[in-house]
């Protein structure tokens, strides 16, 4: 059933905007929640907000909110993106991939290609076939199981490494001076031309990420393809892949958000023309209200999560997804 665009109300737009801004960055699946919320509320919400319709105004609206989410990410990480874009420019100009910012820039470019191609080829099929409440509830439950599995595997690998790596005598290693930057990972040499801001935790994190291999970055980026399934989280998949490939929670979250920015922005930009066509007729005010809500929620979410993952894990989100997914499935099947 094709939804009349005029049926999208301001309360629906604001609630969905807030939901999008939070769930796009939390590892709990924004698409899964966008499918489940209308179905669970029922009534007008279920009628107005049908993401699986072939020509869905609601889908155009939701994906259009991605622009606001991406802008919030760009605002939060603006210093990082300034360095990354500068690194890409110098890499192309001097035909090299040597400095950390140059390596990180190409990691993001290469890691974005798999999900970009997959999204163009598979998004419509996956959404129309699987973008329904019952599959979304099932995949949300699976997302929770995956998040828990990532943590268990990561913990097991850390324990095994600690048991096999011999301790280094304290006398053989001079302590770092207070405030000194951590050593770079293998494969990334210090560059005297870099700005003197490596004491910044964000810069240090970017350098650790850039010290890894391009293969690792591509594998983490490819995990975003799983988010085409409604209920599987983009950030959860990349966070989990990062953990399995040896990144800390802090670095995995940071790389996940950097990888998500161009993908979310591109998805939103591709849908903007729809919002200025027949699908967006009569809802431009609702789009603006929803976008403002999404942008504020996204900025607050990334600010919270970057601090959260300095010391915490994916386990609480795993429990949330399993409980909500199974609870939604039982409710939907019993209805």
mmCIF file of C-alpha atoms in Angstrom:
data_model
loop_
_atom_site.group_PDB
_atom_site.id
_atom_site.type_symbol
_atom_site.label_atom_id
_atom_site.label_comp_id
_atom_site.label_asym_id
_atom_site.label_seq_id
_atom_site.Cartn_x
_atom_site.Cartn_y
_atom_site.Cartn_z
ATOM 1 C CA UNK A 1 0.000 0.000 0.000
ATOM 2 C CA UNK A 2 1.423 3.385 -1.005
ATOM 3 C CA UNK A 3 1.239 5.954 1.746
ATOM 4 C CA UNK A 4 -0.142 9.437 1.118
ATOM 5 C CA UNK A 5 2.672 11.850 1.888
ATOM 6 C CA UNK A 6 0.249 14.295 3.553
ATOM 7 C CA UNK A 7 -0.357 11.747 6.326
ATOM 8 C CA UNK A 8 3.087 12.300 7.896
ATOM 9 C CA UNK A 9 2.329 14.453 10.933
ATOM 10 C CA UNK A 10 4.669 16.695 12.915
ATOM 11 C CA UNK A 11 4.605 14.474 16.035
ATOM 12 C CA UNK A 12 5.467 11.462 13.853
ATOM 13 C CA UNK A 13 8.262 13.417 12.150
ATOM 14 C CA UNK A 14 9.821 14.588 15.421
ATOM 15 C CA UNK A 15 9.602 11.179 17.118
ATOM 16 C CA UNK A 16 11.072 9.415 14.088
ATOM 17 C CA UNK A 17 13.784 12.099 13.839
ATOM 18 C CA UNK A 18 14.821 11.594 17.451
ATOM 19 C CA UNK A 19 14.710 7.828 16.968
ATOM 20 C CA UNK A 20 16.848 8.039 13.835
ATOM 21 C CA UNK A 21 19.451 10.290 15.443
ATOM 22 C CA UNK A 22 19.907 7.921 18.387
ATOM 23 C CA UNK A 23 19.571 4.478 16.819
ATOM 24 C CA UNK A 24 21.740 5.251 13.777
ATOM 25 C CA UNK A 25 24.771 5.615 16.054
ATOM 26 C CA UNK A 26 23.885 3.342 18.957
ATOM 27 C CA UNK A 27 24.515 -0.291 17.920
ATOM 28 C CA UNK A 28 20.788 -1.121 17.856
ATOM 29 C CA UNK A 29 19.744 -0.579 14.186
ATOM 30 C CA UNK A 30 17.936 2.555 13.062
ATOM 31 C CA UNK A 31 16.145 0.788 10.189
ATOM 32 C CA UNK A 32 14.933 -1.976 12.488
ATOM 33 C CA UNK A 33 13.469 0.577 14.903
ATOM 34 C CA UNK A 34 11.939 2.578 12.043
ATOM 35 C CA UNK A 35 10.104 -0.577 10.952
ATOM 36 C CA UNK A 36 9.129 -1.834 14.400
ATOM 37 C CA UNK A 37 7.947 1.378 16.080
ATOM 38 C CA UNK A 38 4.971 2.003 13.742
ATOM 39 C CA UNK A 39 3.965 -1.664 13.836
ATOM 40 C CA UNK A 40 4.026 -1.788 17.633
ATOM 41 C CA UNK A 41 2.122 1.484 18.040
ATOM 42 C CA UNK A 42 -0.421 0.463 15.418
ATOM 43 C CA UNK A 43 -3.292 2.662 14.268
ATOM 44 C CA UNK A 44 -2.348 5.752 12.322
ATOM 45 C CA UNK A 45 1.362 5.198 12.889
ATOM 46 C CA UNK A 46 1.249 1.795 11.200
ATOM 47 C CA UNK A 47 -0.743 3.256 8.317
ATOM 48 C CA UNK A 48 1.395 6.343 7.773
ATOM 49 C CA UNK A 49 4.866 4.882 8.344
ATOM 50 C CA UNK A 50 5.400 1.932 6.004
ATOM 51 C CA UNK A 51 9.036 1.652 4.990
ATOM 52 C CA UNK A 52 8.515 -1.456 2.825
ATOM 53 C CA UNK A 53 6.199 0.225 0.305
ATOM 54 C CA UNK A 54 7.781 0.343 -3.196
ATOM 55 C CA UNK A 55 7.409 4.153 -3.374
ATOM 56 C CA UNK A 56 7.452 5.058 0.289
ATOM 57 C CA UNK A 57 7.308 8.707 1.387
ATOM 58 C CA UNK A 58 8.232 7.455 4.845
ATOM 59 C CA UNK A 59 11.384 5.813 3.486
ATOM 60 C CA UNK A 60 12.343 8.993 1.631
ATOM 61 C CA UNK A 61 11.749 10.932 4.850
ATOM 62 C CA UNK A 62 13.767 8.521 7.026
ATOM 63 C CA UNK A 63 16.702 8.322 4.636
ATOM 64 C CA UNK A 64 16.535 12.088 4.184
ATOM 65 C CA UNK A 65 17.131 12.391 7.927
ATOM 66 C CA UNK A 66 20.512 10.772 7.272
ATOM 67 C CA UNK A 67 21.767 14.134 6.036
ATOM 68 C CA UNK A 68 21.115 15.680 9.444
ATOM 69 C CA UNK A 69 22.771 12.725 11.173
ATOM 70 C CA UNK A 70 25.818 12.945 8.913
ATOM 71 C CA UNK A 71 26.089 16.707 9.483
ATOM 72 C CA UNK A 72 26.069 16.081 13.243
ATOM 73 C CA UNK A 73 28.928 13.592 12.817
ATOM 74 C CA UNK A 74 30.850 16.034 10.642
ATOM 75 C CA UNK A 75 30.371 18.748 13.250
ATOM 76 C CA UNK A 76 31.559 16.518 16.091
ATOM 77 C CA UNK A 77 34.588 15.188 14.185
ATOM 78 C CA UNK A 78 35.333 18.351 12.172
ATOM 79 C CA UNK A 79 38.976 18.499 13.222
ATOM 80 C CA UNK A 80 39.480 14.872 12.255
ATOM 81 C CA UNK A 81 37.792 15.350 8.886
ATOM 82 C CA UNK A 82 39.899 18.425 8.210
ATOM 83 C CA UNK A 83 43.039 16.359 8.761
ATOM 84 C CA UNK A 84 41.662 13.373 6.810
ATOM 85 C CA UNK A 85 40.660 15.457 3.776
ATOM 86 C CA UNK A 86 44.002 17.275 3.899
ATOM 87 C CA UNK A 87 45.719 13.895 4.027
ATOM 88 C CA UNK A 88 43.790 12.693 0.981
ATOM 89 C CA UNK A 89 44.709 15.843 -0.952
ATOM 90 C CA UNK A 90 48.424 15.595 -0.089
ATOM 91 C CA UNK A 91 48.402 11.887 -0.893
ATOM 92 C CA UNK A 92 47.040 12.517 -4.378
ATOM 93 C CA UNK A 93 49.217 15.568 -4.920
ATOM 94 C CA UNK A 94 52.498 13.914 -3.913
ATOM 95 C CA UNK A 95 51.507 10.370 -4.972
ATOM 96 C CA UNK A 96 52.268 8.815 -1.627
ATOM 97 C CA UNK A 97 50.521 7.074 1.260
ATOM 98 C CA UNK A 98 52.981 7.596 4.079
ATOM 99 C CA UNK A 99 51.696 9.922 6.773
ATOM 100 C CA UNK A 100 49.023 8.726 9.245
ATOM 101 C CA UNK A 101 46.340 11.082 7.906
ATOM 102 C CA UNK A 102 47.039 9.921 4.359
ATOM 103 C CA UNK A 103 46.730 6.281 5.365
ATOM 104 C CA UNK A 104 43.525 6.895 7.324
ATOM 105 C CA UNK A 105 41.985 8.804 4.411
ATOM 106 C CA UNK A 106 42.566 5.923 1.983
ATOM 107 C CA UNK A 107 41.400 3.396 4.567
ATOM 108 C CA UNK A 108 38.055 5.199 4.748
ATOM 109 C CA UNK A 109 37.805 5.448 0.950
ATOM 110 C CA UNK A 110 38.562 1.762 0.361
ATOM 111 C CA UNK A 111 36.419 0.583 3.288
ATOM 112 C CA UNK A 112 33.415 2.502 1.967
ATOM 113 C CA UNK A 113 33.404 0.916 -1.512
ATOM 114 C CA UNK A 114 31.881 -2.493 -0.565
ATOM 115 C CA UNK A 115 28.857 -1.046 1.256
ATOM 116 C CA UNK A 116 28.380 1.609 -1.409
ATOM 117 C CA UNK A 117 28.181 -0.955 -4.210
ATOM 118 C CA UNK A 118 26.061 -3.360 -2.143
ATOM 119 C CA UNK A 119 23.645 -0.611 -1.154
ATOM 120 C CA UNK A 120 23.045 0.431 -4.743
ATOM 121 C CA UNK A 121 22.474 -3.170 -5.856
ATOM 122 C CA UNK A 122 20.628 -4.717 -2.909
ATOM 123 C CA UNK A 123 18.924 -1.965 -0.885
ATOM 124 C CA UNK A 124 15.594 -1.990 -2.719
ATOM 125 C CA UNK A 125 15.280 -5.785 -2.700
ATOM 126 C CA UNK A 126 16.225 -6.158 0.952
ATOM 127 C CA UNK A 127 13.914 -3.344 2.038
ATOM 128 C CA UNK A 128 10.808 -4.464 0.146
ATOM 129 C CA UNK A 129 11.253 -8.143 1.017
ATOM 130 C CA UNK A 130 12.605 -7.882 4.580
ATOM 131 C CA UNK A 131 11.581 -4.380 5.675
ATOM 132 C CA UNK A 132 8.565 -5.696 7.553
ATOM 133 C CA UNK A 133 7.964 -5.960 11.301
ATOM 134 C CA UNK A 134 8.471 -9.701 11.819
ATOM 135 C CA UNK A 135 11.791 -9.958 9.911
ATOM 136 C CA UNK A 136 12.960 -6.752 11.606
ATOM 137 C CA UNK A 137 12.231 -8.222 15.052
ATOM 138 C CA UNK A 138 14.103 -11.403 14.146
ATOM 139 C CA UNK A 139 17.139 -9.526 12.830
ATOM 140 C CA UNK A 140 17.155 -7.215 15.856
ATOM 141 C CA UNK A 141 17.383 -10.306 18.053
ATOM 142 C CA UNK A 142 20.190 -11.647 15.866
ATOM 143 C CA UNK A 143 21.931 -8.279 16.217
ATOM 144 C CA UNK A 144 21.902 -8.680 19.992
ATOM 145 C CA UNK A 145 23.359 -12.181 19.745
ATOM 146 C CA UNK A 146 26.093 -10.899 17.426
ATOM 147 C CA UNK A 147 27.011 -8.051 19.776
ATOM 148 C CA UNK A 148 27.308 -10.479 22.675
ATOM 149 C CA UNK A 149 29.326 -12.863 20.517
ATOM 150 C CA UNK A 150 31.732 -10.082 19.517
ATOM 151 C CA UNK A 151 32.395 -9.314 23.162
ATOM 152 C CA UNK A 152 32.921 -12.972 24.086
ATOM 153 C CA UNK A 153 35.307 -13.563 21.183
ATOM 154 C CA UNK A 154 37.192 -10.375 21.935
ATOM 155 C CA UNK A 155 37.511 -11.302 25.600
ATOM 156 C CA UNK A 156 38.703 -14.783 24.715
ATOM 157 C CA UNK A 157 41.317 -13.463 22.281
ATOM 158 C CA UNK A 158 42.582 -10.941 24.841
ATOM 159 C CA UNK A 159 42.893 -13.627 27.506
ATOM 160 C CA UNK A 160 44.725 -15.956 25.135
ATOM 161 C CA UNK A 161 47.171 -13.234 24.081
ATOM 162 C CA UNK A 162 47.864 -12.289 27.688
ATOM 163 C CA UNK A 163 48.642 -15.923 28.482
ATOM 164 C CA UNK A 164 51.043 -16.426 25.559
ATOM 165 C CA UNK A 165 52.930 -13.116 25.437
ATOM 166 C CA UNK A 166 55.835 -13.026 27.928
ATOM 167 C CA UNK A 167 56.014 -10.090 30.282
ATOM 168 C CA UNK A 168 58.583 -7.403 29.444
ATOM 169 C CA UNK A 169 60.962 -6.619 32.336
ATOM 170 C CA UNK A 170 60.282 -3.187 33.690
ATOM 171 C CA UNK A 171 63.949 -2.263 33.656
ATOM 172 C CA UNK A 172 64.210 -2.651 29.880
ATOM 173 C CA UNK A 173 61.548 -0.070 29.072
ATOM 174 C CA UNK A 174 61.854 3.590 30.021
ATOM 175 C CA UNK A 175 58.596 5.118 31.172
ATOM 176 C CA UNK A 176 56.887 7.653 28.958
ATOM 177 C CA UNK A 177 56.939 11.220 30.121
ATOM 178 C CA UNK A 178 53.656 12.556 31.348
ATOM 179 C CA UNK A 179 51.523 13.623 28.402
ATOM 180 C CA UNK A 180 53.802 11.982 25.819
ATOM 181 C CA UNK A 181 52.004 10.376 22.879
ATOM 182 C CA UNK A 182 51.721 6.615 22.701
ATOM 183 C CA UNK A 183 54.033 4.931 20.162
ATOM 184 C CA UNK A 184 52.585 4.419 16.698
ATOM 185 C CA UNK A 185 51.464 0.984 15.611
ATOM 186 C CA UNK A 186 53.644 -1.050 13.280
ATOM 187 C CA UNK A 187 53.709 0.261 9.750
ATOM 188 C CA UNK A 188 53.297 3.950 10.588
ATOM 189 C CA UNK A 189 56.428 6.016 11.067
ATOM 190 C CA UNK A 190 56.425 9.334 12.898
ATOM 191 C CA UNK A 191 56.466 12.324 10.587
ATOM 192 C CA UNK A 192 58.138 15.535 11.758
ATOM 193 C CA UNK A 193 55.834 17.516 9.471
ATOM 194 C CA UNK A 194 52.756 16.486 11.459
ATOM 195 C CA UNK A 195 51.255 19.180 13.706
ATOM 196 C CA UNK A 196 52.185 19.095 17.348
ATOM 197 C CA UNK A 197 48.753 17.970 18.524
ATOM 198 C CA UNK A 198 49.435 14.280 18.954
ATOM 199 C CA UNK A 199 48.739 14.657 22.654
ATOM 200 C CA UNK A 200 45.080 14.963 21.633
ATOM 201 C CA UNK A 201 43.346 11.620 22.367
ATOM 202 C CA UNK A 202 41.483 11.802 19.056
ATOM 203 C CA UNK A 203 44.685 12.261 17.062
ATOM 204 C CA UNK A 204 46.349 9.442 18.993
ATOM 205 C CA UNK A 205 43.371 7.180 18.249
ATOM 206 C CA UNK A 206 43.447 8.064 14.545
ATOM 207 C CA UNK A 207 47.146 7.224 14.442
ATOM 208 C CA UNK A 208 46.593 3.841 16.068
ATOM 209 C CA UNK A 209 43.872 3.089 13.508
ATOM 210 C CA UNK A 210 46.076 4.281 10.644
ATOM 211 C CA UNK A 211 48.850 1.997 11.907
ATOM 212 C CA UNK A 212 46.828 -1.068 10.944
ATOM 213 C CA UNK A 213 46.622 -2.703 7.545
ATOM 214 C CA UNK A 214 44.402 -1.652 4.670
ATOM 215 C CA UNK A 215 42.996 -5.176 4.631
ATOM 216 C CA UNK A 216 41.780 -4.763 8.199
ATOM 217 C CA UNK A 217 40.124 -1.451 7.346
ATOM 218 C CA UNK A 218 38.364 -2.932 4.303
ATOM 219 C CA UNK A 219 37.109 -5.893 6.342
ATOM 220 C CA UNK A 220 35.682 -3.572 9.005
ATOM 221 C CA UNK A 221 34.073 -1.384 6.366
ATOM 222 C CA UNK A 222 32.575 -4.388 4.590
ATOM 223 C CA UNK A 223 30.746 -5.300 7.805
ATOM 224 C CA UNK A 224 28.462 -2.318 7.092
ATOM 225 C CA UNK A 225 26.803 -4.403 4.365
ATOM 226 C CA UNK A 226 25.032 -6.347 7.120
ATOM 227 C CA UNK A 227 23.106 -3.169 7.992
ATOM 228 C CA UNK A 228 21.080 -3.584 4.788
ATOM 229 C CA UNK A 229 19.144 -6.145 6.813
ATOM 230 C CA UNK A 230 16.565 -4.239 8.922
ATOM 231 C CA UNK A 231 17.467 -4.968 12.535
ATOM 232 C CA UNK A 232 21.225 -5.363 12.016
ATOM 233 C CA UNK A 233 23.130 -2.307 13.209
ATOM 234 C CA UNK A 234 25.720 -0.589 11.019
ATOM 235 C CA UNK A 235 27.684 0.704 13.994
ATOM 236 C CA UNK A 236 27.320 -2.613 15.815
ATOM 237 C CA UNK A 237 28.688 -4.557 12.847
ATOM 238 C CA UNK A 238 31.693 -2.283 12.355
ATOM 239 C CA UNK A 239 32.362 -2.032 16.081
ATOM 240 C CA UNK A 240 32.288 -5.808 16.365
ATOM 241 C CA UNK A 241 34.532 -6.296 13.348
ATOM 242 C CA UNK A 242 36.957 -3.759 14.773
ATOM 243 C CA UNK A 243 37.072 -5.567 18.105
ATOM 244 C CA UNK A 244 37.697 -8.912 16.402
ATOM 245 C CA UNK A 245 40.553 -7.357 14.423
ATOM 246 C CA UNK A 246 42.286 -6.129 17.564
ATOM 247 C CA UNK A 247 41.043 -2.564 18.026
ATOM 248 C CA UNK A 248 40.102 -1.300 21.461
ATOM 249 C CA UNK A 249 36.479 -0.352 22.110
ATOM 250 C CA UNK A 250 37.431 3.320 21.933
ATOM 251 C CA UNK A 251 39.276 3.020 18.609
ATOM 252 C CA UNK A 252 36.680 0.667 17.122
ATOM 253 C CA UNK A 253 33.888 3.125 17.960
ATOM 254 C CA UNK A 254 35.808 6.056 16.547
ATOM 255 C CA UNK A 255 36.600 4.233 13.291
ATOM 256 C CA UNK A 256 32.983 3.086 13.078
ATOM 257 C CA UNK A 257 31.707 6.671 13.276
ATOM 258 C CA UNK A 258 34.266 7.906 10.733
ATOM 259 C CA UNK A 259 33.307 5.106 8.336
ATOM 260 C CA UNK A 260 29.599 5.760 8.819
ATOM 261 C CA UNK A 261 29.776 9.456 7.969
ATOM 262 C CA UNK A 262 30.267 9.251 4.165
ATOM 263 C CA UNK A 263 27.842 6.305 3.883
ATOM 264 C CA UNK A 264 25.061 7.998 5.858
ATOM 265 C CA UNK A 265 25.625 11.293 4.031
ATOM 266 C CA UNK A 266 25.552 9.629 0.604
ATOM 267 C CA UNK A 267 22.364 7.712 1.439
ATOM 268 C CA UNK A 268 20.675 10.927 2.508
ATOM 269 C CA UNK A 269 21.860 12.969 -0.468
ATOM 270 C CA UNK A 270 20.584 10.302 -2.885
ATOM 271 C CA UNK A 271 17.088 10.588 -1.369
ATOM 272 C CA UNK A 272 16.917 14.379 -1.212
ATOM 273 C CA UNK A 273 15.577 14.673 -4.806
ATOM 274 C CA UNK A 274 12.656 12.401 -3.800
ATOM 275 C CA UNK A 275 11.731 14.823 -1.040
ATOM 276 C CA UNK A 276 11.448 17.648 -3.580
ATOM 277 C CA UNK A 277 9.303 15.509 -5.865
ATOM 278 C CA UNK A 278 5.849 13.921 -5.451
ATOM 279 C CA UNK A 279 6.957 11.854 -2.437
ATOM 280 C CA UNK A 280 7.822 14.999 -0.506
ATOM 281 C CA UNK A 281 4.759 17.022 -1.435
ATOM 282 C CA UNK A 282 3.220 18.608 1.637
ATOM 283 C CA UNK A 283 5.794 17.366 4.173
ATOM 284 C CA UNK A 284 8.683 19.817 3.802
ATOM 285 C CA UNK A 285 7.914 21.315 7.210
ATOM 286 C CA UNK A 286 7.815 17.852 8.755
ATOM 287 C CA UNK A 287 11.133 17.007 7.080
ATOM 288 C CA UNK A 288 12.719 20.128 8.583
ATOM 289 C CA UNK A 289 11.338 19.363 12.059
ATOM 290 C CA UNK A 290 12.459 15.742 11.865
ATOM 291 C CA UNK A 291 15.902 16.722 10.578
ATOM 292 C CA UNK A 292 16.466 19.160 13.443
ATOM 293 C CA UNK A 293 15.456 16.476 15.927
ATOM 294 C CA UNK A 294 17.700 13.911 14.243
ATOM 295 C CA UNK A 295 20.688 16.268 14.164
ATOM 296 C CA UNK A 296 20.423 17.163 17.849
ATOM 297 C CA UNK A 297 19.913 13.521 18.856
ATOM 298 C CA UNK A 298 22.816 12.339 16.712
ATOM 299 C CA UNK A 299 25.220 14.913 18.124
ATOM 300 C CA UNK A 300 24.243 13.996 21.673
ATOM 301 C CA UNK A 301 24.555 10.294 20.859
ATOM 302 C CA UNK A 302 28.050 10.446 19.369
ATOM 303 C CA UNK A 303 29.212 12.658 22.229
ATOM 304 C CA UNK A 304 27.917 10.107 24.734
ATOM 305 C CA UNK A 305 29.173 7.018 22.899
ATOM 306 C CA UNK A 306 32.730 8.248 22.344
ATOM 307 C CA UNK A 307 33.027 8.609 26.109
ATOM 308 C CA UNK A 308 31.073 5.460 26.894
ATOM 309 C CA UNK A 309 33.365 3.209 24.858
ATOM 310 C CA UNK A 310 36.461 4.496 26.620
ATOM 311 C CA UNK A 311 35.608 2.124 29.477
ATOM 312 C CA UNK A 312 32.459 0.171 28.579
ATOM 313 C CA UNK A 313 31.400 -2.628 26.231
ATOM 314 C CA UNK A 314 28.671 -3.720 23.787
ATOM 315 C CA UNK A 315 27.050 -6.087 26.281
ATOM 316 C CA UNK A 316 24.218 -3.759 27.498
ATOM 317 C CA UNK A 317 23.206 -3.094 23.901
ATOM 318 C CA UNK A 318 23.240 -6.821 23.190
ATOM 319 C CA UNK A 319 20.774 -7.397 26.025
ATOM 320 C CA UNK A 320 18.551 -4.549 24.856
ATOM 321 C CA UNK A 321 18.359 -5.894 21.295
ATOM 322 C CA UNK A 322 17.531 -9.433 22.400
ATOM 323 C CA UNK A 323 14.830 -8.291 24.821
ATOM 324 C CA UNK A 324 13.227 -5.803 22.409
ATOM 325 C CA UNK A 325 13.577 -8.113 19.428
ATOM 326 C CA UNK A 326 12.043 -11.140 21.125
ATOM 327 C CA UNK A 327 9.389 -9.039 22.862
ATOM 328 C CA UNK A 328 8.394 -7.422 19.560
ATOM 329 C CA UNK A 329 8.282 -10.797 17.832
ATOM 330 C CA UNK A 330 5.992 -12.270 20.475
ATOM 331 C CA UNK A 331 3.725 -9.199 20.347
ATOM 332 C CA UNK A 332 3.509 -9.199 16.559
ATOM 333 C CA UNK A 333 2.836 -12.920 16.253
ATOM 334 C CA UNK A 334 0.204 -12.815 18.997
ATOM 335 C CA UNK A 335 -1.613 -9.832 17.497
#
